[in-house]
CSV table of C-alpha atoms in Angstrom, one decimal:
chain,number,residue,atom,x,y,z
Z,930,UNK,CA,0.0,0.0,0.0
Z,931,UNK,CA,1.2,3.6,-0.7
Z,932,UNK,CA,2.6,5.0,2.8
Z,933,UNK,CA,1.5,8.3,1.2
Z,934,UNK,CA,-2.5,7.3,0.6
Z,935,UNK,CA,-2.2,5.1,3.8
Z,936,UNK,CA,-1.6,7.9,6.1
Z,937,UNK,CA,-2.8,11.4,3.9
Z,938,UNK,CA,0.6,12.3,3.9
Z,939,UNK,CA,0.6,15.9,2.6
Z,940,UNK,CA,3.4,18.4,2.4
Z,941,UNK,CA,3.9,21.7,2.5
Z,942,UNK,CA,5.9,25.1,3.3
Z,943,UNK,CA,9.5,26.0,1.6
Z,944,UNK,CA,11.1,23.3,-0.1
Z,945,UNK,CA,14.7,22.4,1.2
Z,946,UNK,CA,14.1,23.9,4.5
Z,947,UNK,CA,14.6,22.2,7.4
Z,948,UNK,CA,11.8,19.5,7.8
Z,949,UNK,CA,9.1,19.7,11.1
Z,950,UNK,CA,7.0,16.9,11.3
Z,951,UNK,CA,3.6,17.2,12.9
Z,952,UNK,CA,1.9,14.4,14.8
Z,953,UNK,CA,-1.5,13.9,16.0
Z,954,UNK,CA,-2.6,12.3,19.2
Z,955,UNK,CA,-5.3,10.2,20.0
Z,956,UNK,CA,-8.9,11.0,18.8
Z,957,UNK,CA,-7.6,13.6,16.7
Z,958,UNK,CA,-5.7,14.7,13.1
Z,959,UNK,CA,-3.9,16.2,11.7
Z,960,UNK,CA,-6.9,19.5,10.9
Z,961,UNK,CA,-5.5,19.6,14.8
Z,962,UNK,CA,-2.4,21.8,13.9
Z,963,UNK,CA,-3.8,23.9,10.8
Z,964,UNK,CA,-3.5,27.0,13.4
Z,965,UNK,CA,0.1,26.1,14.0
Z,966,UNK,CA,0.8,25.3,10.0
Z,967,UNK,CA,1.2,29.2,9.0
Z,968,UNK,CA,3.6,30.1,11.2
Z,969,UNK,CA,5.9,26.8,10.5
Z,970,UNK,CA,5.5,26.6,6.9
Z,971,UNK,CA,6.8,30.0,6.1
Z,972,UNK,CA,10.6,28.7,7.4
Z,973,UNK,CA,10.3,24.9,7.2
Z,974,UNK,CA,8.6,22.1,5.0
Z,975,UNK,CA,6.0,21.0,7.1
Z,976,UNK,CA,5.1,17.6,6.8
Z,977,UNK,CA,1.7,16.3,8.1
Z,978,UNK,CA,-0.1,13.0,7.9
Z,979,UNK,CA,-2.8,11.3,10.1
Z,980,UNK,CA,-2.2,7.8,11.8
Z,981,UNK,CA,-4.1,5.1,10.3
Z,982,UNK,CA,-8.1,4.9,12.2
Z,983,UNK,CA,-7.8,8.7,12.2
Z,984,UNK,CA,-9.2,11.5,9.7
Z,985,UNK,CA,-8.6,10.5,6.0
Z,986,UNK,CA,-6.4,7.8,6.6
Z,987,UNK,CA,-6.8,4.6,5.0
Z,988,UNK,CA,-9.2,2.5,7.3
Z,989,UNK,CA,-8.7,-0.2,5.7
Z,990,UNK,CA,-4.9,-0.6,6.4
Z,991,UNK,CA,-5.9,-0.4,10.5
Z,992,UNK,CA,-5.9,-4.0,11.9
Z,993,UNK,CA,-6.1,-4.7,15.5
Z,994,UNK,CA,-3.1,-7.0,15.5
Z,995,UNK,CA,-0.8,-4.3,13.9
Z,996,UNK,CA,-2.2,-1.2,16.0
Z,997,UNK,CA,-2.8,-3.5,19.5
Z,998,UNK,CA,1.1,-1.9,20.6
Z,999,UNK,CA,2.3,1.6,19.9
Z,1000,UNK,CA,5.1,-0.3,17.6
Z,1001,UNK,CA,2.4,-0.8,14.6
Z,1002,UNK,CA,2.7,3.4,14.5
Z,1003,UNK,CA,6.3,3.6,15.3
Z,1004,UNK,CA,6.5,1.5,12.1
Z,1005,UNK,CA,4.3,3.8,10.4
Z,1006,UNK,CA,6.4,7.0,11.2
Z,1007,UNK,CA,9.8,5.8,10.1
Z,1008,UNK,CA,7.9,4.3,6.4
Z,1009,UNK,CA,6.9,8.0,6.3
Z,1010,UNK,CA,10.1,9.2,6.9
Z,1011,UNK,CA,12.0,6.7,4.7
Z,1012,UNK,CA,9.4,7.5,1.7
Z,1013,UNK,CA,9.8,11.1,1.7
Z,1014,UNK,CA,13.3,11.1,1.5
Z,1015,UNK,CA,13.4,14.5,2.9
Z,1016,UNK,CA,16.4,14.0,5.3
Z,1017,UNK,CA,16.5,14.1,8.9
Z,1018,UNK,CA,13.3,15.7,10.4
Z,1019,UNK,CA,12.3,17.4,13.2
Z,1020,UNK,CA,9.6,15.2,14.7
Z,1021,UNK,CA,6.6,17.0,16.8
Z,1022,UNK,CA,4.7,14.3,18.7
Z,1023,UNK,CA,1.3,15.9,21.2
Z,1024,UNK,CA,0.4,13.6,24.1
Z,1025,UNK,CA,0.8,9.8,22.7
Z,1026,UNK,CA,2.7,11.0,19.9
Z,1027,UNK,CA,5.4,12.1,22.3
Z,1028,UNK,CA,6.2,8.5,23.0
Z,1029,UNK,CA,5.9,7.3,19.2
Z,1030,UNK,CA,8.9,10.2,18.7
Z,1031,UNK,CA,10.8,8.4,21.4
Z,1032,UNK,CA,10.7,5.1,20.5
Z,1033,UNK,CA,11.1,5.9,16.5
Z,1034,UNK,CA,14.2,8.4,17.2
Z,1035,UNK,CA,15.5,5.2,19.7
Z,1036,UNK,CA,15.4,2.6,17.1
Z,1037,UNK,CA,16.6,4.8,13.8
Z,1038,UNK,CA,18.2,7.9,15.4
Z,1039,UNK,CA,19.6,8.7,12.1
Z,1040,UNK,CA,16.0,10.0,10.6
Z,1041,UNK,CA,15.4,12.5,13.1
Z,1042,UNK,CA,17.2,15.6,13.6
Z,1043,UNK,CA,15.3,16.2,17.0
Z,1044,UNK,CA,12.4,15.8,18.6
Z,1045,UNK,CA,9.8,18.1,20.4
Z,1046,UNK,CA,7.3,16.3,23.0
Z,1047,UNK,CA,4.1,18.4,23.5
Z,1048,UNK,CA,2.9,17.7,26.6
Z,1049,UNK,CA,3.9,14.3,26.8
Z,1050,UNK,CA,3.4,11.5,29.1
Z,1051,UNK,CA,5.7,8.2,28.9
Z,1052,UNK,CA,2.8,6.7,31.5
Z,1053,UNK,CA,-0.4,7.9,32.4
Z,1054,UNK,CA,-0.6,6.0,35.6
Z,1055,UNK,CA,0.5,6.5,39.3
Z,1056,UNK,CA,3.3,4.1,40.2
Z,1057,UNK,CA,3.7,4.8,43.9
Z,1058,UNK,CA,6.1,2.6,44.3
Z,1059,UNK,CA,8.7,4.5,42.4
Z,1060,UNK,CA,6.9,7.5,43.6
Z,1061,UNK,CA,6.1,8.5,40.0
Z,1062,UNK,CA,3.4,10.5,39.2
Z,1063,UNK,CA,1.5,10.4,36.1
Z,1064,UNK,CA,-1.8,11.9,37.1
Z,1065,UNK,CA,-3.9,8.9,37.5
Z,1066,UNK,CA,-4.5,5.8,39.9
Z,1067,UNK,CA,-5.0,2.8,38.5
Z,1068,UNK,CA,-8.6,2.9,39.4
Z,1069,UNK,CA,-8.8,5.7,37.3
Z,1070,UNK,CA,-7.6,4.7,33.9
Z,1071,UNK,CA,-9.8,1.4,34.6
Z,1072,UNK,CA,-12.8,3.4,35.0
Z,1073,UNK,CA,-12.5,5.7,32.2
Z,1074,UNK,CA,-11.7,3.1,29.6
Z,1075,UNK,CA,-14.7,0.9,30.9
Z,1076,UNK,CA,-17.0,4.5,30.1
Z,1077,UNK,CA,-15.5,4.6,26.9
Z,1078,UNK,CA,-16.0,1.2,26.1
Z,1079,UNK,CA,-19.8,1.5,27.5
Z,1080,UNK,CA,-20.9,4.7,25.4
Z,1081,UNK,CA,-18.3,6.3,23.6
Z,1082,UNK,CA,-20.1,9.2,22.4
Z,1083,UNK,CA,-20.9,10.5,25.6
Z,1084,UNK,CA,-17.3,9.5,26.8
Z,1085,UNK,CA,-16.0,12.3,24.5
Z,1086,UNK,CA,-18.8,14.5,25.2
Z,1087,UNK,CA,-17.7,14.5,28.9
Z,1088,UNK,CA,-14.0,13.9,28.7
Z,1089,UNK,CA,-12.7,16.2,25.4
Z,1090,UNK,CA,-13.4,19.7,27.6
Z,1091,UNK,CA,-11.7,18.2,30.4
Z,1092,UNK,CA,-8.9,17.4,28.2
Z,1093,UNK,CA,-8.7,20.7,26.5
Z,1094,UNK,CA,-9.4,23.0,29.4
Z,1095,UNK,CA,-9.6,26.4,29.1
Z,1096,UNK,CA,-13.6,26.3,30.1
Z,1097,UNK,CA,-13.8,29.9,29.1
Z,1098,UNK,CA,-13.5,28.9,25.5
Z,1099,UNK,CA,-15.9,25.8,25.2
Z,1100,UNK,CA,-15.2,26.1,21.2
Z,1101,UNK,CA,-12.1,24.7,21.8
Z,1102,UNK,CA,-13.6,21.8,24.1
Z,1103,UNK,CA,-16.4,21.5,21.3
Z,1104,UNK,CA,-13.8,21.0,18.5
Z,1105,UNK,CA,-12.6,18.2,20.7
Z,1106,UNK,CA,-15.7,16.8,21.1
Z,1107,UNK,CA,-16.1,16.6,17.5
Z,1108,UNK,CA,-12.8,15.6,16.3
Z,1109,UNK,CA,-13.4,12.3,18.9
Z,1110,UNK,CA,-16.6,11.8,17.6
Z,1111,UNK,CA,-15.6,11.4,14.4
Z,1112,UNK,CA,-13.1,8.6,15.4
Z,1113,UNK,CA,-14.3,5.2,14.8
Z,1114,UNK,CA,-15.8,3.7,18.0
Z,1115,UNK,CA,-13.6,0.2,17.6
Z,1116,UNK,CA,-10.2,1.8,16.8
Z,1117,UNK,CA,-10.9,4.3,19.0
Z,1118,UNK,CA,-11.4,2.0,22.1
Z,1119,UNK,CA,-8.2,-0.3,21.2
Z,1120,UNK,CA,-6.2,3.1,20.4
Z,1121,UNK,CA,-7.0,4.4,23.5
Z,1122,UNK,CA,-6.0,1.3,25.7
Z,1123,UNK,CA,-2.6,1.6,23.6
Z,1124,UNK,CA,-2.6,5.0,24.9
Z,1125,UNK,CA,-3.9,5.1,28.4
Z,1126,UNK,CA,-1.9,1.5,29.3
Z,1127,UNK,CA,0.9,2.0,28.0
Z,1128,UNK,CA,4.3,2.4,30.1
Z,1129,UNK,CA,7.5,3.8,28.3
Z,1130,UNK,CA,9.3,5.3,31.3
Z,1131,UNK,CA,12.1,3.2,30.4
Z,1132,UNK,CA,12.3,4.2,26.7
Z,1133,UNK,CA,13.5,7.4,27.8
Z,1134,UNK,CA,16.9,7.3,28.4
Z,1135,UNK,CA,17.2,5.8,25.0
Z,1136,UNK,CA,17.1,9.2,23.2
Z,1137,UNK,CA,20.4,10.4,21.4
Z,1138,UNK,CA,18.8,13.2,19.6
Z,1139,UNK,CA,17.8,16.5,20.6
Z,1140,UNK,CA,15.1,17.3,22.6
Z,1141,UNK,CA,12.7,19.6,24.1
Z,1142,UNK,CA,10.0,18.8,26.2
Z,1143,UNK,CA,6.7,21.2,25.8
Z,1144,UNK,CA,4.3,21.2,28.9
Z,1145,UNK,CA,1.9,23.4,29.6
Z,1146,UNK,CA,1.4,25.5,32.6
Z,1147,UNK,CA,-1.8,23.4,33.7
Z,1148,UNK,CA,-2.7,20.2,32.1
Z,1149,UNK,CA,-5.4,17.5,33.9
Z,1150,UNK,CA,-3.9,14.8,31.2
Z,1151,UNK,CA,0.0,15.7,31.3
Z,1152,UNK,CA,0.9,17.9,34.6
Z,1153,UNK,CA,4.1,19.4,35.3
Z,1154,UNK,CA,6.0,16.2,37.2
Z,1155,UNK,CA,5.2,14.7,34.3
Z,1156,UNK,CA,7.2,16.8,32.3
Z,1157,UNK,CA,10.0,17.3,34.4
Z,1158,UNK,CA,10.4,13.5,34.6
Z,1159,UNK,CA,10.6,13.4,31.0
Z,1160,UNK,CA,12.8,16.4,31.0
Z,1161,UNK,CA,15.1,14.7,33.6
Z,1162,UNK,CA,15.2,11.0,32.1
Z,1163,UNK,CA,16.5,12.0,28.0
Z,1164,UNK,CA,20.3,12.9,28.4
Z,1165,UNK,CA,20.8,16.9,27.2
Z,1166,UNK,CA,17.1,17.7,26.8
Z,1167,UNK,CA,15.4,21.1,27.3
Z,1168,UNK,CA,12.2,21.7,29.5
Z,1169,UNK,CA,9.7,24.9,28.5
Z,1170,UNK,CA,6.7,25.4,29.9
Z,1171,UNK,CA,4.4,27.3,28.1
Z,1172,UNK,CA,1.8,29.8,29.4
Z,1173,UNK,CA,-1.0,27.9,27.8
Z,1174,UNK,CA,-3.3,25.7,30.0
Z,1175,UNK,CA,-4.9,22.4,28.8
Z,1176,UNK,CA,-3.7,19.6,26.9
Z,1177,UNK,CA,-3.9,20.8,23.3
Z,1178,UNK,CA,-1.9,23.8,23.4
Z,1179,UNK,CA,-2.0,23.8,19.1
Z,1180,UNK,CA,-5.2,24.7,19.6
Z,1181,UNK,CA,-5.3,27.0,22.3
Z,1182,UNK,CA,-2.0,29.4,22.0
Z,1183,UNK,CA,-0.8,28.3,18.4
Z,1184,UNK,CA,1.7,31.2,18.2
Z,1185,UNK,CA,3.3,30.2,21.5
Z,1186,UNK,CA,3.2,26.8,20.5
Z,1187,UNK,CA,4.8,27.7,16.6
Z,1188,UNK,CA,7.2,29.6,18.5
Z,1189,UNK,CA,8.4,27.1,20.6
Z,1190,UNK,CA,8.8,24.9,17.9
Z,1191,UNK,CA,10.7,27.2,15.4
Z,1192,UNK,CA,13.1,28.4,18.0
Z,1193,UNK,CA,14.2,24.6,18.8
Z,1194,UNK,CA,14.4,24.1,15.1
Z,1195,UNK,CA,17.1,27.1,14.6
Z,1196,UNK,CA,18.8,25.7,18.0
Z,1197,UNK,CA,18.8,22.1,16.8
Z,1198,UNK,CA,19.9,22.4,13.1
């Protein structure tokens, strides 16, 4: 199958600039970052695509035995990569896509010329036994995967404001809504136990490239220890913590977020 058809690969911005690729995380795609394409495109080549299940991806390329880990799209990023033949990119991974960054950059360093991890999260669970904190108990993942295995629909009705923030602008939390509800109910449920279960705290310290970690001031998915423990565990990587609040901050303070990105690319070139 075509990786480019497979994943609505599209391209755009100045040719033979430095590459910034821009991925999507769960429930969304990549219509997610069109507020934070302007600003990126008029320095880099700006490479989007959505991960298969999501937006106008190729449905049916999604199987549940190749998307059951996060491996199956770690194995779809670097087939991007390797078909482009654009050189070394600058990889952009929100929330789960964070960790798909990670684990690509550990196993083929040589495609990536950096990475930046918006408000990432290598494990959304509480592991008090390490005294790690990731924002939820155990309990708590259980409970919300069970609701959005029950009734999906309302799951995102409820959860996508809580997930954006910024209740002052519910547009933003309805764009969420609907960006979730136009997920596919199956994929979405198996691509959100890949998300919510899994544990890549020891992934970390496999980074060689460079990196800068993105949080935002206040975010109910990703809060700040989270951050700091992913800032602490890549060797040589950079923390900033933006003044935006929420977990999408592409959608709520794209310039801030552009910004952040365009000054790493400058630093990291």
């Amino acid at each position: 199958m075509d990786v480019r058809s497979r994943n609505h690969v599209t391209v755009t911005g100045r040719s033979g600039a430095p590459v910034v690729m821009l991925a999507h995380g769960f429930g969304c795609d990549q219509n997610m970052w069109r507020l934070v394409v302007p600003a990126l495109e008029r320095e880099f080549t700006v490479v989007l695509f959505d991960h298969v299940g999501a937006g106008r991806s190729d449905l049916s390329a999604w199987s549940q035995e190749r998307y059951a880990t996060l491996d199956g799209y770690v194995d779809d990023v670097l087939e991007i990569c390797n078909e482009l033949t654009l050189g070394p990119v600058i990889f952009v991974g929100h929330s789960v896509s964070a960790m798909l960054g990670v684990l690509a950059a550990a196993r083929e360093p040589e495609a990536f010329a950096g990475l930046v991890l918006l408000a990432p999260s290598p494990c959304f669970v509480d592991d008090p036994a390490t005294g790690y904190r990731g924002g939820f108990s155990a309990a708590d993942i259980d409970e919300l995967l069970e609701s959005l295995e029950a009734n999906y629909l309302g799951w995102s009705g409820a959860m996508a404001p809580v997930i954006m923030g910024n209740p002052e602008r519910p547009e933003l939390g309805e764009e969420l809504t609907n960006s979730f509800c136009r997920t596919d109910p199956d994929i979405a449920r198996i691509f959100a136990r890949v998300t919510f279960l899994s544990d890549n705290r020891a992934d970390l310290a496999r980074v060689r490239v460079p990196t800068l970690v993105a949080q935002c001031s206040s975010d109910a998915i990703a809060p700040p220890e989270v951050g700091a423990f992913v800032h602490a565990q890549i060797p040589g990587s950079r923390l900033v913590t933006l003044n935006a609040t929420g977990h999408c901050p592409q959608l709520a303070a794209p310039q801030e977020t552009a910004a952040a990105i365009a000054t790493f690319v400058g630093t990291a070139r």
